[in-house]
Coordinates of C-alpha atoms in Angstrom, one line a residue:
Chain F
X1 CA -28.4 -6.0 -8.4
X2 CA -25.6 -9.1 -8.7
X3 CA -22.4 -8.4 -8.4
X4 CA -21.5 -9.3 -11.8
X5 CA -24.0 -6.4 -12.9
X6 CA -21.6 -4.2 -10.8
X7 CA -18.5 -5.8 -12.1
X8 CA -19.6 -5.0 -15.6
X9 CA -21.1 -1.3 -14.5
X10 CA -17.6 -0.8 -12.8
X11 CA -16.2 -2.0 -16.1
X12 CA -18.3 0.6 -18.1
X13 CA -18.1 3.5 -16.7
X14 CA -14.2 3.5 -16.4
X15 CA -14.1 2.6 -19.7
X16 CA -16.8 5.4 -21.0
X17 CA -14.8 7.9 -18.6
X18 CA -11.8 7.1 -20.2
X19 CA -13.4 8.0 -23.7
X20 CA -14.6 11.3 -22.4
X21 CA -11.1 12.1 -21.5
X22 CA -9.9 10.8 -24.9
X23 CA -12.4 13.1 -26.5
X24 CA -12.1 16.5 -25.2
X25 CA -8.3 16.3 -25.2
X26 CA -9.1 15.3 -29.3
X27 CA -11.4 18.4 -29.4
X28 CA -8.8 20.5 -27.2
X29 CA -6.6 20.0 -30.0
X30 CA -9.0 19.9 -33.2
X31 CA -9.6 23.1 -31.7
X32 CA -6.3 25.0 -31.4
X33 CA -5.3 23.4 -34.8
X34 CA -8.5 24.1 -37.1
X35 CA -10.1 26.6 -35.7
X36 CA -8.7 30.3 -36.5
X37 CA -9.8 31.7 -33.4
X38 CA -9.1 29.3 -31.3
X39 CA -5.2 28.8 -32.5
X40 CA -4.1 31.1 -29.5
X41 CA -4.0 28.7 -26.8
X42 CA -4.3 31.4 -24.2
X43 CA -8.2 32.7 -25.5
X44 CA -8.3 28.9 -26.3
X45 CA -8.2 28.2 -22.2
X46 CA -9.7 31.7 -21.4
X47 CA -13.1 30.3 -22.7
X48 CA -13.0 27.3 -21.5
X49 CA -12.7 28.2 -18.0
X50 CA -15.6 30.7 -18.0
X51 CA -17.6 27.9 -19.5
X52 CA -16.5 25.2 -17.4
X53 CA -17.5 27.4 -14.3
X54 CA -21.1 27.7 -15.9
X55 CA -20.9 23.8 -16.6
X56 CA -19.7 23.7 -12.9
X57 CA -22.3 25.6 -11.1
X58 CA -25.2 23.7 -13.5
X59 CA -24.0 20.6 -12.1
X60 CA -24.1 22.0 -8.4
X61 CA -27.5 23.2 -8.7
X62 CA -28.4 20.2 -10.2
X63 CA -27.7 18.0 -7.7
X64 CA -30.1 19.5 -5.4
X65 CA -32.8 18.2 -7.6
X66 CA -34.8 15.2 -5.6
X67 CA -37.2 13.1 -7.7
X68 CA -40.0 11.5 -6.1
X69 CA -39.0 8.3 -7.1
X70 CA -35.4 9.1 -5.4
X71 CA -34.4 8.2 -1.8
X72 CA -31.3 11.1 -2.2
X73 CA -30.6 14.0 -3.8
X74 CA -29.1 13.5 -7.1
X75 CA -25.8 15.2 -5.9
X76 CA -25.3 11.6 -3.7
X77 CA -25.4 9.3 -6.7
X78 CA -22.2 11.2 -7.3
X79 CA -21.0 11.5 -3.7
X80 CA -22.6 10.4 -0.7
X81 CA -21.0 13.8 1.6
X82 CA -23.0 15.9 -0.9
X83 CA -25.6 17.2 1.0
X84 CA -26.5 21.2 -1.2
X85 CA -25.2 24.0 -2.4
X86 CA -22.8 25.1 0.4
X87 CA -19.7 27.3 1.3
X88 CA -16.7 24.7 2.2
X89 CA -14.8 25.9 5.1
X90 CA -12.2 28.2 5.4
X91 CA -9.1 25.4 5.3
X92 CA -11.0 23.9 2.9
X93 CA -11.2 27.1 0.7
X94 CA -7.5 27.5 1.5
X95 CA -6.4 24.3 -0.4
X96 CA -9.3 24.9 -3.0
X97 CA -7.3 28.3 -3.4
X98 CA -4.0 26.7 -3.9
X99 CA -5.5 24.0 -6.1
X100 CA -6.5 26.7 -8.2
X101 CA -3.5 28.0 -9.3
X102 CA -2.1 24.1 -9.6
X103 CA -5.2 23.9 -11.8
X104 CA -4.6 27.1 -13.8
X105 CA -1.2 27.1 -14.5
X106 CA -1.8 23.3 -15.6
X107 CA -4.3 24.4 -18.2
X108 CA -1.8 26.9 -19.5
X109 CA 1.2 24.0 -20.2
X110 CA -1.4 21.3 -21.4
X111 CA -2.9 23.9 -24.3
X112 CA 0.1 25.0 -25.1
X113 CA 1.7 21.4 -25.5
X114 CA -2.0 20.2 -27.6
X115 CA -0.9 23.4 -29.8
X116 CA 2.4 20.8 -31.0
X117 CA 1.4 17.7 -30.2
X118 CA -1.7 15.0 -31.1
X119 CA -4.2 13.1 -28.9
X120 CA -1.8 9.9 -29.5
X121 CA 1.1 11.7 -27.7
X122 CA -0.6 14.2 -25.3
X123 CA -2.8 11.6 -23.9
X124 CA 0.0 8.2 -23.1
X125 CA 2.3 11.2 -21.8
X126 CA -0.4 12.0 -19.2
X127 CA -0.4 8.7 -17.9
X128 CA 3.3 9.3 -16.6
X129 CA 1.9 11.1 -12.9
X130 CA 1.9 7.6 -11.9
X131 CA 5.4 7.3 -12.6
X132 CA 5.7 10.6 -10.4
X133 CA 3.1 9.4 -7.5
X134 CA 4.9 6.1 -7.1
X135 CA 8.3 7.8 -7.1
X136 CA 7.0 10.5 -4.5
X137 CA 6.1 7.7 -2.2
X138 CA 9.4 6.2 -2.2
X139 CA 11.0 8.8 -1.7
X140 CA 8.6 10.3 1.2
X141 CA 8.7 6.9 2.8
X142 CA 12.4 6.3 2.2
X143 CA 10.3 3.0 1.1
X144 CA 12.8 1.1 -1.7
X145 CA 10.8 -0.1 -4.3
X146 CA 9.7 -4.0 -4.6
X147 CA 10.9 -5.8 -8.1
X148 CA 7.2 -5.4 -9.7
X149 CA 6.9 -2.0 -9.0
X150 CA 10.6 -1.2 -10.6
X151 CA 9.3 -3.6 -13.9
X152 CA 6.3 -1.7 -13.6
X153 CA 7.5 1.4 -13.6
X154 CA 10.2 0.9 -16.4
X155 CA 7.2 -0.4 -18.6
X156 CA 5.5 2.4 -18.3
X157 CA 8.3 4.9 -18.9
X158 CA 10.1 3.1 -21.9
X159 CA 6.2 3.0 -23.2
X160 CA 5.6 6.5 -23.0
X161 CA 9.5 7.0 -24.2
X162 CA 8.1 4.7 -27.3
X163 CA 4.6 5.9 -28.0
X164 CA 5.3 9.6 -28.2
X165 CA 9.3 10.0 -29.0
X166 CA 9.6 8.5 -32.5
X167 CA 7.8 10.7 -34.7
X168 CA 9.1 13.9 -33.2
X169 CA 12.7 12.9 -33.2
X170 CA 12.1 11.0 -36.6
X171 CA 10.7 14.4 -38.1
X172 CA 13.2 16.5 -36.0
X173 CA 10.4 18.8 -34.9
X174 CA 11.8 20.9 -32.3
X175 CA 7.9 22.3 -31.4
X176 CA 7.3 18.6 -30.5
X177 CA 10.1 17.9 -28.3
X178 CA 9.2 21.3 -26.5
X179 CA 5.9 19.7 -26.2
X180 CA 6.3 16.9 -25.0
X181 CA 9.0 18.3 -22.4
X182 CA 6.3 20.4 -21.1
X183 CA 3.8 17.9 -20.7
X184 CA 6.1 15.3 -19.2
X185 CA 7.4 17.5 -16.4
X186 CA 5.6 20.8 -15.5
X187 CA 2.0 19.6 -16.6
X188 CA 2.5 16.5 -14.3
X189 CA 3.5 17.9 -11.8
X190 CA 1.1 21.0 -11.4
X191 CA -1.9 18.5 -12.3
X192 CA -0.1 16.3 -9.1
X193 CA -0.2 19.4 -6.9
X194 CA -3.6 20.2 -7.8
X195 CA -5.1 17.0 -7.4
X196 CA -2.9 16.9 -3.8
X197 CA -4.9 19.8 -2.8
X198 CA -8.0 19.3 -4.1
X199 CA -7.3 15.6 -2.1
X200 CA -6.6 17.9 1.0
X201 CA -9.9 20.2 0.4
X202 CA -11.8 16.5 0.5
X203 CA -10.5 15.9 4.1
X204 CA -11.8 19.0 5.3
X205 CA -14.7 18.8 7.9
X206 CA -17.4 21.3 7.0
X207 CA -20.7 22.4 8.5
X208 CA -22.4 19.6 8.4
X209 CA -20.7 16.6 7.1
X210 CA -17.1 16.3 7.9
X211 CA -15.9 15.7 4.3
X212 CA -15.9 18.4 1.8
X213 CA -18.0 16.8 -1.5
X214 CA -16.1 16.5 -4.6
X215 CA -19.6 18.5 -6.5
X216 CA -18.5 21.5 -4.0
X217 CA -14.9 21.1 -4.3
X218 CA -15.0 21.2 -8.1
X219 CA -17.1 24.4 -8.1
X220 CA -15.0 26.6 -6.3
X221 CA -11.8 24.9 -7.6
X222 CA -13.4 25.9 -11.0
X223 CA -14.5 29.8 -9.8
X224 CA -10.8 30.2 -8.3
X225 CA -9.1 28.7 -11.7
X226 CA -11.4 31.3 -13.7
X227 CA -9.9 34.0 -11.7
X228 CA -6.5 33.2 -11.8
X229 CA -6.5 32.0 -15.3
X230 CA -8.1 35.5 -16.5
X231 CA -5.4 37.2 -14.6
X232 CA -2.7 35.3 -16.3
X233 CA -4.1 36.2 -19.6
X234 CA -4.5 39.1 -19.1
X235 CA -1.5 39.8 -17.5
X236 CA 0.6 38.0 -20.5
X237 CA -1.8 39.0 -23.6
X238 CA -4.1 41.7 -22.8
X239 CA -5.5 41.8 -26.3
X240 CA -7.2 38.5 -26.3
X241 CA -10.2 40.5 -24.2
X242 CA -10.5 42.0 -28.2
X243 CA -11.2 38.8 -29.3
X244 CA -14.3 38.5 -27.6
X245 CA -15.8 41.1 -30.1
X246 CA -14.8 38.9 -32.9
X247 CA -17.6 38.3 -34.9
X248 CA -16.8 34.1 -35.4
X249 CA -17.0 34.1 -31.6
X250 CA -20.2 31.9 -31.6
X251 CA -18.6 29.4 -33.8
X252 CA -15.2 29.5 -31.2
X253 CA -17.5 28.6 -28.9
X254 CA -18.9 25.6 -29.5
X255 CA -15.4 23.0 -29.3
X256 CA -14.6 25.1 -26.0
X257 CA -18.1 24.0 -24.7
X258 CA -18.1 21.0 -25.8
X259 CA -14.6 20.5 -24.5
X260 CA -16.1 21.5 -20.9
X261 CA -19.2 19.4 -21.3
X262 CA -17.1 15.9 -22.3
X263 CA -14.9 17.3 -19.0
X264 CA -17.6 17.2 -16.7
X265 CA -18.9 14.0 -18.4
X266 CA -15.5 12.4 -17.4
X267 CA -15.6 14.2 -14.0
X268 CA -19.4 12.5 -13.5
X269 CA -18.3 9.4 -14.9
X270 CA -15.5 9.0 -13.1
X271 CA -17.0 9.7 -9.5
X272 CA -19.2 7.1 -10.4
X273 CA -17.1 4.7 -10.9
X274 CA -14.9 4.8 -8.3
X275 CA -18.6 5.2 -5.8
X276 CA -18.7 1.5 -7.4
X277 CA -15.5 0.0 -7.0
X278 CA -11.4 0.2 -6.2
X279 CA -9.9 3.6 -7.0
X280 CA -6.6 1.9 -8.7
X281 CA -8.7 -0.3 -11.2
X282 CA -11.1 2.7 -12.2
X283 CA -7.5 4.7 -12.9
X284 CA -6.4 1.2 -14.7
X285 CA -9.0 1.5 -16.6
X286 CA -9.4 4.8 -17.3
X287 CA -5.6 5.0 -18.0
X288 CA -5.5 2.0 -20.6
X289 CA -7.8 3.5 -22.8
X290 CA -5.4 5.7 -23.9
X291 CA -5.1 2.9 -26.6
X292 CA -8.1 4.2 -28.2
X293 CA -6.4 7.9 -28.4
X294 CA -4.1 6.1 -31.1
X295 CA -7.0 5.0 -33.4
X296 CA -8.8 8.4 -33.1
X297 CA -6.1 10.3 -33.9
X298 CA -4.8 8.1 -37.1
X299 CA -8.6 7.8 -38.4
X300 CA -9.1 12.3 -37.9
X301 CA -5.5 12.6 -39.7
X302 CA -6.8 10.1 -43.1
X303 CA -9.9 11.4 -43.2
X304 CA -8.8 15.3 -42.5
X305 CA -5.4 15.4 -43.4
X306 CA -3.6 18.5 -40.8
X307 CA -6.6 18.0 -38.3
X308 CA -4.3 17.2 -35.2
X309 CA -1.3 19.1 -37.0
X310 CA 1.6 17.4 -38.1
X311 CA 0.6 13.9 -37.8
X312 CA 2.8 11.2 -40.0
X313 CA 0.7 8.4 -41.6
X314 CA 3.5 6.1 -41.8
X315 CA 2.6 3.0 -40.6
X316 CA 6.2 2.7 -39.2
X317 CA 5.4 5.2 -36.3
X318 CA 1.8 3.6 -35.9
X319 CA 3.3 0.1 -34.8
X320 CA 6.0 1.8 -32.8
X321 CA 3.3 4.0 -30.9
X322 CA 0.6 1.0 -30.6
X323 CA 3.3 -0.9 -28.9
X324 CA 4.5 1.4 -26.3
X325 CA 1.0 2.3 -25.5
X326 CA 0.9 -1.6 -24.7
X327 CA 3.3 -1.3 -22.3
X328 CA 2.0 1.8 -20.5
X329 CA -1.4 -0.5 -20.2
X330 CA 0.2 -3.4 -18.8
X331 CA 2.6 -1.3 -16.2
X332 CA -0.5 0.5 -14.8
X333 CA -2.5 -2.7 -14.7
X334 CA 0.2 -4.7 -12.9
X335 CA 0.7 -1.5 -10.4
X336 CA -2.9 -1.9 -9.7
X337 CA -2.7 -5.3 -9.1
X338 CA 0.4 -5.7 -7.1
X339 CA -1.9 -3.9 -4.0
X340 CA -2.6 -6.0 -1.3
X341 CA -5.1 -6.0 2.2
X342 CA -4.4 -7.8 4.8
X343 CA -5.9 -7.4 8.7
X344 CA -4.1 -7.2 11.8
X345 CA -5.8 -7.9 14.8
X346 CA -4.4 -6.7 18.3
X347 CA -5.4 -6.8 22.2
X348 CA -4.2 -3.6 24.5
X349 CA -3.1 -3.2 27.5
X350 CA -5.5 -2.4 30.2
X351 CA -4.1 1.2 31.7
X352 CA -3.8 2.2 27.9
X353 CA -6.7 5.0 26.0
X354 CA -8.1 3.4 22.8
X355 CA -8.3 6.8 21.7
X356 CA -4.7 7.0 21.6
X357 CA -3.7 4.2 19.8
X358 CA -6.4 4.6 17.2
X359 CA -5.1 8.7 16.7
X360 CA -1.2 7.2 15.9
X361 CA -2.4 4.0 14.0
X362 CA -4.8 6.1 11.8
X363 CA -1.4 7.8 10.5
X364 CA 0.3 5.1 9.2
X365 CA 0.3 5.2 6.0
X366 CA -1.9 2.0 4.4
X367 CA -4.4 1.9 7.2
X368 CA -7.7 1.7 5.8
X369 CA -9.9 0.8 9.3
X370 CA -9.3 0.5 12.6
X371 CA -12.5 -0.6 14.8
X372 CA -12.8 -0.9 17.8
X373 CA -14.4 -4.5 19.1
X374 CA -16.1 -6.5 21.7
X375 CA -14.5 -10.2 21.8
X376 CA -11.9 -12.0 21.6
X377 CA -9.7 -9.3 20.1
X378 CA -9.8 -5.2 21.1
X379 CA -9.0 -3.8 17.8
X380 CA -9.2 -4.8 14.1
X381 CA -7.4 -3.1 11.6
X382 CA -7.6 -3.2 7.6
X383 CA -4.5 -1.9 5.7
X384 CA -3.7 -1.5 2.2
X385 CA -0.7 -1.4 0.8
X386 CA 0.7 -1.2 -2.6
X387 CA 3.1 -5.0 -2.7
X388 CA 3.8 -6.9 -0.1
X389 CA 7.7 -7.3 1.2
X390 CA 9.7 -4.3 2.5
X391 CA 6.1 -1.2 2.8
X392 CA 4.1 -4.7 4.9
X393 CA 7.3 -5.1 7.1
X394 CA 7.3 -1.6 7.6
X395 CA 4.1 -1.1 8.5
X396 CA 3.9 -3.7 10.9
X397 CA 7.1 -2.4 12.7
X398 CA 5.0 1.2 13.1
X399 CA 2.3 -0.8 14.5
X400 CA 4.3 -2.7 17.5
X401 CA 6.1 0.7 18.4
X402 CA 2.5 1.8 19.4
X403 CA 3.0 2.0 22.8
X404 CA -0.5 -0.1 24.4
X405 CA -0.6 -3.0 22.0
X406 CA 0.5 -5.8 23.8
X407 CA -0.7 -8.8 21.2
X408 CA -1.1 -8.6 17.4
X409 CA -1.6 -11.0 14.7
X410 CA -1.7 -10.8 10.8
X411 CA -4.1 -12.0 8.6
X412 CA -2.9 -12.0 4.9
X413 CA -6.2 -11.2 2.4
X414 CA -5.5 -13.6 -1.0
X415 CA -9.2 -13.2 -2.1
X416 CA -11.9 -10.6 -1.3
X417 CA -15.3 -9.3 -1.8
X418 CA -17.0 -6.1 -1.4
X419 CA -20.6 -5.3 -2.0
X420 CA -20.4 -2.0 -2.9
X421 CA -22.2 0.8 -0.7
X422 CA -24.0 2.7 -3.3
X423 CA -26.1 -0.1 -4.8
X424 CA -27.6 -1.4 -1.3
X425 CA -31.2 0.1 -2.5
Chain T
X1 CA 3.1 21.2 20.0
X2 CA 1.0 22.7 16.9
X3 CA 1.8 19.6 15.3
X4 CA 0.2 17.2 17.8
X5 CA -3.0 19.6 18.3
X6 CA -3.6 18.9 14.4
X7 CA -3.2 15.6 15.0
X8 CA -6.1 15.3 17.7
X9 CA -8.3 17.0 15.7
X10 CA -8.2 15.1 12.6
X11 CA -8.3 11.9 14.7
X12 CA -11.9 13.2 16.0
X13 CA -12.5 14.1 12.7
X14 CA -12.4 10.8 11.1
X15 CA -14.7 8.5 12.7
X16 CA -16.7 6.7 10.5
X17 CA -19.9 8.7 9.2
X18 CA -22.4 7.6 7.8
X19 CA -24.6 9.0 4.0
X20 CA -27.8 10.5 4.6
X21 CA -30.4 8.3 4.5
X22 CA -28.6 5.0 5.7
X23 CA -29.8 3.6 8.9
X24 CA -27.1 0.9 9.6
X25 CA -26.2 1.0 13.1
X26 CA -24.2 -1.8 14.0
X27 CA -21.2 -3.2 12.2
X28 CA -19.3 -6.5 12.8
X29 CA -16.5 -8.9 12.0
X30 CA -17.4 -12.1 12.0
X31 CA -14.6 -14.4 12.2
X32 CA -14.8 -17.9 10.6
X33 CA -13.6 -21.0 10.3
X34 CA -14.4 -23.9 7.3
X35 CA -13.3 -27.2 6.7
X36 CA -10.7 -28.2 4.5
X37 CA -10.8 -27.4 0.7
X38 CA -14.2 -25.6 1.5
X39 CA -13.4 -22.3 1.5
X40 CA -14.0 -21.1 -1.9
X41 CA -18.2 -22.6 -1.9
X42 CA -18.4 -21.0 1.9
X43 CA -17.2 -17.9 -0.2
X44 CA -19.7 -17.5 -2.8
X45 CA -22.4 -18.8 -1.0
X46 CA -21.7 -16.0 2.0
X47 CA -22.1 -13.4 -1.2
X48 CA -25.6 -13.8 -1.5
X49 CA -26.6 -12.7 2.5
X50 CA -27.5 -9.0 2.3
X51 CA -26.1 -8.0 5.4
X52 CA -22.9 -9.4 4.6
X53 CA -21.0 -6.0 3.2
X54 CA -17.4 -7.1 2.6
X55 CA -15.7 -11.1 2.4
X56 CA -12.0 -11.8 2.4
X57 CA -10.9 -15.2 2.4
X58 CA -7.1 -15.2 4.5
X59 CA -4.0 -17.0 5.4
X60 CA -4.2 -17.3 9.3
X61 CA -6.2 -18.9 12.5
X62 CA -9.4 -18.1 10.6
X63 CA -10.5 -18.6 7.1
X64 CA -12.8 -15.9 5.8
X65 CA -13.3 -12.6 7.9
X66 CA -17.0 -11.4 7.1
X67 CA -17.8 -7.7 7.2
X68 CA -21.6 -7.3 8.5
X69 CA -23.4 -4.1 8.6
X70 CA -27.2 -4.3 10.3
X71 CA -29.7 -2.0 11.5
X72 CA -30.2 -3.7 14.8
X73 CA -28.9 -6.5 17.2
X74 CA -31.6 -8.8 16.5
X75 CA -30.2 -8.5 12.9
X76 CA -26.7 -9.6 14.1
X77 CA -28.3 -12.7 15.6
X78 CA -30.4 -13.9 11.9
X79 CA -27.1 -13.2 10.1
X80 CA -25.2 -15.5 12.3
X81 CA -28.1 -18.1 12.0
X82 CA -27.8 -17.7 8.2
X83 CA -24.4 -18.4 7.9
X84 CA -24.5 -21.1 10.0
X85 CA -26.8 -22.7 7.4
X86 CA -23.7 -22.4 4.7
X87 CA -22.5 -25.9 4.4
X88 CA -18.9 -26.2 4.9
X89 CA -18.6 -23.7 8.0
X90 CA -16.6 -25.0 11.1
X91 CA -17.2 -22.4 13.4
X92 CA -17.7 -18.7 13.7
X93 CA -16.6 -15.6 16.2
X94 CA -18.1 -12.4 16.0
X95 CA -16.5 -9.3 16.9
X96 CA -18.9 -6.0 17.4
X97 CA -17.7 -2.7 16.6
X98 CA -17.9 -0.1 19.0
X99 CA -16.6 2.5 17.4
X100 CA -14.6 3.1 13.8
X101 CA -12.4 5.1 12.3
X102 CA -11.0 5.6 8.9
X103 CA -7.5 6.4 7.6
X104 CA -6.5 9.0 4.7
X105 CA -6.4 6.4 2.1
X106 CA -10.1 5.3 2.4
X107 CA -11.3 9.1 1.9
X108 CA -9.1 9.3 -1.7

């Protein structure tokens, strides 16, 4: 396969992961706004989880399936550490655990805010995590941010400012500032703790392989959020167990499923994609197509007026909210694109243990590789890091306080290549 | 002193392992120099050997640093003869890994 056949694939299934997540938040809220059943966001989520974890444990068992024509499983087409249906360890199962109740109490605030809000404003106020991640890091790293990154991040704040304030200050809807409140602060930031767990679950060694798979890792994550989020609802609404003997049940059924099943088309999608290429474009891409939320949500409103609730049709808002999702697009794409790689290559000193040296250099932060070589030089090392300036200075100071390396020398990447590991077949 | 313990383990932890089913043994940077203005043609041209897994073209002593993943040394030697053949390449250096290990980032 060429590499611009990857390109484009890499291209694709962003893109079509992107649309998944742009339709089931569009059903999530179809759902909790035209559906009777369905308008209590707690029963709303308490469905969806039990059929998610059904969804969940379907695509677990289905990844053991091996077709003759197959070299793998079909499980490592989505990741290569898959290896069956296993138990993760016990840290593993810890973080899983704590994910969990990220994951559940996330579910809770982004239902509640699609109960006020539309796809156009639930989905650009999403985006903002990277606006959280990025501020995280500097603050973790005490790292102060390079010009591009400020631009960048301004961009993408004034955009989601743009794209989702107007028509709830314009209409003075109180519901919709509440709304988006919610989902610019608490729904981030549980769906960045889960994600930092779920991240930490990944890390895990396990029986066999000493990564956790992300098939596995969703499975639990999903059984643990069905717990929690049944004990919450029950705990807050005990009634909504009634509901299940409601006779329209079967027809309250159907958007949560097919919520779940655009989900784990995302979920599939997006594991893909990033098994074919750089993490930050996939999340580019995935992350601009929140354009497309803002022609989805217009079209449902003219053709089913009250579909999304309160939805203006003034153009007015339209060109105020196409705008601002511009400029969440093109502060995510020029984040992405401010990364750089470069290699440093070092010689130690004799009486010093490689072993060593690679355990401290493998915790700087940025440091993709280190190899150990036979040649002219002992040890290469790749490193990543999001813009060159103050986080490259400061990562090659880290590296010379390693006591051992007696020589190193940088080498500044400004064009690369990667043939990407799941297409070598 | 817990702290460091951790630290040990998850330095084990992370060497470089390999999906089921792959057979690539030996991995290499190979190290190369071109001459003047030639860098981009070396570039694409290096695309199309199969062993060749990862290219970056840098500022530096060298020009392109070639990643190289092979199933055995005799492999090593027909890759090198290969890109010899590129026109444009000055002179190469190979480094063989003995043993990798990968940072947080690369497991996101």
């Amino acid at each position: 396969m060429g590499f611009r056949g990857t390109r484009t694939q890499l291209f694709l299934l962003s893109l079509l992961a992107g649309v998944f997540t742009i339709s089931y938040v569009t059903i999530d809220v179809f759902a909790l706004n035209a559906v009777s059943l369905l308008q209590d966001p707690i029963f709303y989520g308490f469905l969806g989880v039990w059929l998610g974890l059904i969804i969940s444990s379907l695509l677990l068992f289905v990844g053991v399936i091996k077709l003759p024509s197959m070299k793998n499983k079909l499980g490592t087409y989505l990741d290569p550490h898959y290896i069956g249906i296993r138990r993760p360890s016990n840290s593993a199962l810890k973080y899983i655990f704590l994910a969990s109740i990220f994951n559940a109490l996330g579910t809770l605030v982004y239902l509640g805010a699609c109960t006020v809000l539309d796809p156009s404003i639930v989905l650009p106020l999403m985006q903002f995590l990277v606006v959280y991640l990025i501020v995280a890091d500097f603050l973790l790293e005490k790292e102060t941010p390079v010009i591009v990154e400020v631009q960048a991040l301004l961009m993408v704040t004034l955009g989601a400012v743009l794209a989702t304030l107007n028509q709830a200050l314009l209409l003075g809807s109180i519901n919709q500032i509440g709304g988006i409140i919610l989902v610019l602060g608490p729904l981030n930031l549980l769906t960045m703790g889960s994600s930092y767990y779920q991240k930490r679950a990944r890390l895990c060694p396990s029986a066999k392989t000493e990564h956790t798979d992300a098939l596995t890792i969703r499975f639990y994550t999903t059984i643990g959020l069905a717990i929690i989020f049944t004990l919450i609802s029950v705990l807050i609404r005990p009634q909504i167990l009634l509901l299940l003997l409601d006779p329209t049940l079967l027809v309250a059924v159907v958007p949560a499923a097919l919520s779940m099943v655009l989900y784990t088309l995302y979920f599939i999608t997006y594991l893909r994609a990033i098994g074919k290429g750089k993490l930050s474009i996939v999340n580019a891409i995935v992350s601009v197509s929140v354009v497309l939320s803002i022609p989805v949500t217009l079209i449902g409103t003219i053709l089913i007026p009250g579909v999304f609730g309160d939805v203006s049709t003034e153009p007015f808002f339209w060109i105020i909210k196409i705008i601002g999702a511009i400029l969440i697009c093109v502060g995510i794409i020029s984040l992405s694109l401010s990364e750089i790689r470069f290699y440093l290559f070092f010689k130690k000193e004799i009486p010093y243990s490689m072993d060593k040296i690679f355990a401290e250099l493998i915790q700087i932060k940025g440091v993709q590789k280190v190899a150990s070589c036979t040649g002219t030089y002992d040890g290469i090392i790749l490193v990543r890091t999001r813009a060159i300036g103050k986080s490259y200075n400061q990562i090659l100071m880290r590296v010379t306080k390693i006591s051992g390396i007696a020589f190193l020398q940088s080498f500044m990447v400004y064009k690369d290549w990667e043939q990407l590991p799941l297409l070598q077949n | 002193m817990k702290k460091e313990s951790e630290h040990k383990k998850t330095a084990i932890g992370k060497t470089k392992e390999r999906p089921k089913g792959e057979n690539k043994l030996i991995n290499a940077y190979i190290l190369i120099n071109v001459e003047i203005g030639q860098s981009a043609s070396v570039f694409d041209e290096m695309k199309k050997v199969k062993s060749i897994k990862r290219i970056s073209i840098v500022t530096g002593e060298f020009d392109i640093i070639a990643r190289v993943e092979v199933d055995n040394m005799m492999k090593i030697h027909e890759v090198t003869e290969e890109i010899h053949q590129i026109p444009g390449i000055k002179a190469t250096s190979t480094q063989m890994i003995a043993l990798e290990v990968l940072g947080e980032e690369e497991l996101e």
